[in-house]
Coordinates of C-alpha atoms in Angstrom, one line a residue:
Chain R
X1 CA -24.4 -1.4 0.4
X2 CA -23.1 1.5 -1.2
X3 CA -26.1 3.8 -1.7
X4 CA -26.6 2.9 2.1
X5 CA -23.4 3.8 2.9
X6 CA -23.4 7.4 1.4
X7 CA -26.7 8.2 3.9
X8 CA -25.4 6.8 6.7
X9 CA -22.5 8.0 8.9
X10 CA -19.4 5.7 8.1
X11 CA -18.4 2.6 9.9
X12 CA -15.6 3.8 12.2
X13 CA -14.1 0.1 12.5
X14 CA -13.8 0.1 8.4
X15 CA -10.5 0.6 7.1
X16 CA -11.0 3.4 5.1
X17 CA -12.2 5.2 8.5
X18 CA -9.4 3.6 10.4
X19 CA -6.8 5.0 7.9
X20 CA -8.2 8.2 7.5
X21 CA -7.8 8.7 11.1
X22 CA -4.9 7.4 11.7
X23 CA -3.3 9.9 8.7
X24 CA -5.4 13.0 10.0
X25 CA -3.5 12.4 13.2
X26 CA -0.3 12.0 11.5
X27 CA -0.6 15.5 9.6
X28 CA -1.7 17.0 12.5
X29 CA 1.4 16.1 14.2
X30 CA 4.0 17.2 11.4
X31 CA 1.9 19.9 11.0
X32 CA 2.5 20.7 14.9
X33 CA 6.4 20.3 14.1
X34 CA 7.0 22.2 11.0
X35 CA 9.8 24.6 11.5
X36 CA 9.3 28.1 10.8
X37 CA 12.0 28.9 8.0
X38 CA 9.6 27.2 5.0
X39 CA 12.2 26.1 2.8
X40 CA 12.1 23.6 -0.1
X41 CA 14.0 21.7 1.7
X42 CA 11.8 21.5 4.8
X43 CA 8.8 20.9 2.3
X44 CA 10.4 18.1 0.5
X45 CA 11.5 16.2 4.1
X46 CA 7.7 17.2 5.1
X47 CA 6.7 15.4 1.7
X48 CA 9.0 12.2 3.1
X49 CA 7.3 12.0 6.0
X50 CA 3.7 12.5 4.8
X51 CA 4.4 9.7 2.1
X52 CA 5.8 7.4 5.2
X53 CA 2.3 8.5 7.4
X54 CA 0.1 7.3 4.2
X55 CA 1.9 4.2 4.5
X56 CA 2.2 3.6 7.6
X57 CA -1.6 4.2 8.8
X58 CA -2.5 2.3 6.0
X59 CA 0.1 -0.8 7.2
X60 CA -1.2 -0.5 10.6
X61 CA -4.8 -0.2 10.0
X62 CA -4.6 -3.2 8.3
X63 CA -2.4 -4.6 10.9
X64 CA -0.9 -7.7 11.1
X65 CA -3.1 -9.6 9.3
X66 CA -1.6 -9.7 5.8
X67 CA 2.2 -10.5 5.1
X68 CA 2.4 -7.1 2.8
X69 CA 1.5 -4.8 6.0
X70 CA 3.7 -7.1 8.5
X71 CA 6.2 -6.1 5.9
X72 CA 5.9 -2.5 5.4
X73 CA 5.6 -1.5 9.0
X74 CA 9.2 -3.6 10.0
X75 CA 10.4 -1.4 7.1
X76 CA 9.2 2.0 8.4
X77 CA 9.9 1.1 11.8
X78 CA 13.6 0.0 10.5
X79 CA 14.0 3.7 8.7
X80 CA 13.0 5.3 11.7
X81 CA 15.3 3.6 13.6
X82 CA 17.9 4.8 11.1
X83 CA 18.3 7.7 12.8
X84 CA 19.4 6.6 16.1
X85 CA 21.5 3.4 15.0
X86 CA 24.1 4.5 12.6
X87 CA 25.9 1.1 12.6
X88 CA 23.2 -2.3 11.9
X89 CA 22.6 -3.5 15.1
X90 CA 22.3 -7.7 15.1
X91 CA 19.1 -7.8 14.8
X92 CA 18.3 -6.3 12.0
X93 CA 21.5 -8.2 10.1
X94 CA 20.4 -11.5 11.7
X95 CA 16.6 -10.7 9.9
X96 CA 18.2 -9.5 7.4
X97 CA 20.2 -12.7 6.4
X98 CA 17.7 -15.1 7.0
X99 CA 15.5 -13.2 4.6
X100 CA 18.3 -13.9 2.1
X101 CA 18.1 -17.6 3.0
X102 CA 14.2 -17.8 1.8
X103 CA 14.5 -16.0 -1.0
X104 CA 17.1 -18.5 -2.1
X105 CA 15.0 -21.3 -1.0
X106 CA 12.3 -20.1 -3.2
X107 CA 14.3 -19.7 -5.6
X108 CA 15.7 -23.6 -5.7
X109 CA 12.2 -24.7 -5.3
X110 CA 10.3 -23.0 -7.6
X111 CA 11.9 -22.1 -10.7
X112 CA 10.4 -24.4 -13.6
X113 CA 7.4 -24.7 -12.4
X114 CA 6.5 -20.9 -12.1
X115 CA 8.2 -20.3 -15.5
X116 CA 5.3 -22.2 -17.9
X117 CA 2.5 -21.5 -15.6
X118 CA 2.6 -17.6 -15.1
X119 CA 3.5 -16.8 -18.7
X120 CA 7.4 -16.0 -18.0
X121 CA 9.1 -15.2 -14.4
X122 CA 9.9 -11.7 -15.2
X123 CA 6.4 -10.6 -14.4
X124 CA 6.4 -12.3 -11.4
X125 CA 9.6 -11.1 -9.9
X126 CA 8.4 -7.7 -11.0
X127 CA 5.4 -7.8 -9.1
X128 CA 7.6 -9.2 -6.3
X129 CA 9.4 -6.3 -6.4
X130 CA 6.6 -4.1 -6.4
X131 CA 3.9 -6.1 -3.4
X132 CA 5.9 -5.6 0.1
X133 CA 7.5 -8.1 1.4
X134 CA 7.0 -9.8 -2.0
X135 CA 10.4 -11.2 -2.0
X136 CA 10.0 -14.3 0.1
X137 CA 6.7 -15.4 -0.5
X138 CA 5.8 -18.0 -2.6
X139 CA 3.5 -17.5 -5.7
X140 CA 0.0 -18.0 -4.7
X141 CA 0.8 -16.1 -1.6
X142 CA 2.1 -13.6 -3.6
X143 CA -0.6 -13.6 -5.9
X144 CA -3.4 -12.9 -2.7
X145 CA -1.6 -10.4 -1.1
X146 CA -1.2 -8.2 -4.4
X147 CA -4.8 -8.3 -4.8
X148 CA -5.3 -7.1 -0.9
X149 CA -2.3 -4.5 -1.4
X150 CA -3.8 -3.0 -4.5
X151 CA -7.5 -2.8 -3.0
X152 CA -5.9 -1.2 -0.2
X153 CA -3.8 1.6 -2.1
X154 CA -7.0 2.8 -4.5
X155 CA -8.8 3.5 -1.0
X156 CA -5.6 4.9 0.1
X157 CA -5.9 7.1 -3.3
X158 CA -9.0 8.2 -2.7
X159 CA -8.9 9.0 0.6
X160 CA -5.7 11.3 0.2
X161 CA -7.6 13.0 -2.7
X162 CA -10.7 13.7 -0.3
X163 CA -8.2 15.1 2.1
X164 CA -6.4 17.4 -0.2
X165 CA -9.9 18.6 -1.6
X166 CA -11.0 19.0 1.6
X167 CA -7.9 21.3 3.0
X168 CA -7.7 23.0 -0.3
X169 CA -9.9 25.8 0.0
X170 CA -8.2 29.0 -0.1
Chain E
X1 CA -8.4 -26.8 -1.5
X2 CA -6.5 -30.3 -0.9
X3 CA -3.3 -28.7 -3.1
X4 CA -2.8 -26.6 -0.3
X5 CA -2.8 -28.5 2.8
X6 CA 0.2 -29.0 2.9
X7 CA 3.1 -26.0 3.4
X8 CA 6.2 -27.7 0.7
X9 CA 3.4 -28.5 -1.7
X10 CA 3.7 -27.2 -5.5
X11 CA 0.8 -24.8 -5.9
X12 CA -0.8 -26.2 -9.2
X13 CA -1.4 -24.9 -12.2
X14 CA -4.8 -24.5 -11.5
X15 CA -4.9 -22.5 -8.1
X16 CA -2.9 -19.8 -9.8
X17 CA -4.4 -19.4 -12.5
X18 CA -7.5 -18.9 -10.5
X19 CA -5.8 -16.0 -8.6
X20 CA -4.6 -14.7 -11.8
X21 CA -8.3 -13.9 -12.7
X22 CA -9.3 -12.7 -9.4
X23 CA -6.5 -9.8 -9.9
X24 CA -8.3 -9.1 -13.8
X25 CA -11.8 -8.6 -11.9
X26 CA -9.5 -6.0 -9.6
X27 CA -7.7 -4.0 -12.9
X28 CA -10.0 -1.0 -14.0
X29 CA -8.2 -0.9 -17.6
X30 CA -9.3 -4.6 -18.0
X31 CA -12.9 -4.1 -16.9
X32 CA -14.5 -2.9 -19.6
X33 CA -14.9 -6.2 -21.3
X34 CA -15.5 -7.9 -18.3
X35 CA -16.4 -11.3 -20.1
X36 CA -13.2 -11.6 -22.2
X37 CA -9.9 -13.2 -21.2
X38 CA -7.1 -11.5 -21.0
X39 CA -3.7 -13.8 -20.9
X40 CA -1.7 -14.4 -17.8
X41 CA 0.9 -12.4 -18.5
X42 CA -1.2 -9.6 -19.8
X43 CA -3.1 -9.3 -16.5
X44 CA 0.5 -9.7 -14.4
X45 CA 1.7 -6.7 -16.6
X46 CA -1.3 -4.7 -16.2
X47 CA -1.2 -5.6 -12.4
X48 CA 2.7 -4.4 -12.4
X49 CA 1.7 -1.0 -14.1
X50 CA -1.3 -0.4 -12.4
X51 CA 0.5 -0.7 -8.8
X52 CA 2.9 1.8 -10.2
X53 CA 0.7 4.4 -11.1
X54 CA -1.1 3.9 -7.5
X55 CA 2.7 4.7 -6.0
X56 CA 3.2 7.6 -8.2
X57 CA -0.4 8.7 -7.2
X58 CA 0.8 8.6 -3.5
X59 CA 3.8 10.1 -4.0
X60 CA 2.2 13.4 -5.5
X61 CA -0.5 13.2 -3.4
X62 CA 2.1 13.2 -0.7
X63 CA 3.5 16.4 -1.9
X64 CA 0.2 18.4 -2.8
X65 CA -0.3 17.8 1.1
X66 CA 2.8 19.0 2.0
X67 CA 2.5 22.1 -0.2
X68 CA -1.5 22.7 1.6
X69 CA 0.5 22.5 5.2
X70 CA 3.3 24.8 4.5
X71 CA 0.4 27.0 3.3
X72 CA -2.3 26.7 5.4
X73 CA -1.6 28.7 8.8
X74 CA -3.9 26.3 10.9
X75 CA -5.0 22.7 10.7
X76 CA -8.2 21.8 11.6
X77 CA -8.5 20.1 14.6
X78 CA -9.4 15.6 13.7
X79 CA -12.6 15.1 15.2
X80 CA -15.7 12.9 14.2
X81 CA -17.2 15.5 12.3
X82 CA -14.3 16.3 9.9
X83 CA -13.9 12.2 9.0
X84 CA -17.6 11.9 8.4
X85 CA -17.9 14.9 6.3
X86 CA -14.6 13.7 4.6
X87 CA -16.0 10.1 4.4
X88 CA -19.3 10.6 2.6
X89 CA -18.6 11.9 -0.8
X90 CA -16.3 8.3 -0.9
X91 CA -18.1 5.2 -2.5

């Protein structure tokens, strides 16, 4: 499948095409909006919201179908609300709270059991820290989406290094 | 898998250890003895550090795109032609 695939013209519906895509058209836009006095400062909010695009085309071109990308786009589209809601609406507080309420059930119900089979909780609630949304799942769920989200962030990787090489000729 | 029919039930010891390995076969660092065993919590600390460095990666890529647009005077139009050309040189 891979030598085929370096003859042939990619599959558009993939989701390394999908993503690329989606962050071409991102960086087109903020490329549109870039203000004309280039200071740092304007290059390190550009850097904020290139890093948010990678994210976020790569969250949506996944779509809803894993619980890591259901998780990263609520939290982009929650920082981009940021900026017109200074105070926390209820909706996000009532989301927020009942977040709190699962990761306390999980934590109740799965304490010993987690402890002698994965070789010590500390790794696990690292990785939980790390996979989106990794709070409130429960291990095996945890387990399958870090093996999606890490798949998903080497294409990412490469992509974004095929971009740079590609926009990088003087 | 009957352990998981059920939402409230105790995954076993079995079903994660099985997903444990499916990360290993994901790891590059722990590929190049493909037929040896690495420990649970070996693979779950590779898996940790390996995720970082992905992030970091991002994060600079992030800015070495940034730095290309506040140089580059144009960008060049997304079209078909520009994804496939970008696209091919990717396995």
């Amino acid at each position: 499948m891979n030598s085929r695939s370096l003859l042939l013209s990619p599959n558009p519906n993939s989701l390394k095409s999908r993503f690329t895509k989606g962050l071409l058209r991102a960086l087109s836009i903020i490329n549109k909006h870039r203000q004309q006095p280039r200071s740092s400062r304007e290059i390190r909010r550009r850097h904020r919201l290139i890093k948010a695009a990678a994210y976020g085309s790569m969250a949506s071109s996944v779509g809803n179908r894993r619980a890591w990308s259901r998780a990263l786009l609520w939290k982009i589209r929650n920082q981009t609300r940021k900026g017109y809601a200074p105070t926390r609406n209820i909706g996000s507080s009532t989301r927020q709270l009942s977040m709190k309420k699962r990761i306390c059930d999980l934590q109740k119900g799965n304490n010993s059991k987690d402890r002698v089979e994965v070789g010590g909780l500390g790794q696990v609630d690292k990785l939980r820290r790390l996979v989106p949304g990794g709070q409130v799942m429960d291990t095996c769920s945890l387990l399958e989406e870090t093996a999606h989200y890490m798949k998903c962030l080497a294409t990412q990787v490469k992509v974004m290094t095929r971009i740079v090489e590609v926009y990088n000729i003087p | 898998m009957s352990g998981r029919t059920t939402r409230a039930s105790q995954p076993t010891e079995d079903e994660i250890k099985e997903l444990i390995l499916k990360l290993q076969a994901l790891l590059p660092q722990l590929n190049h003895r493909p037929n040896t065993k690495a420990s649970a919590s070996t693979i779950l600390e590779e898996t940790c550090s390996y995720i970082k460095r992905l992030h970091k990666e991002v994060g600079d890529l992030s800015q070495r795109l940034s730095q290309l647009l506040h140089d580059s005077a144009e960008f060049v139009e997304v079209d078909e032609e520009l994804i496939t050309r970008l696209l091919s040189n990717i396995n």
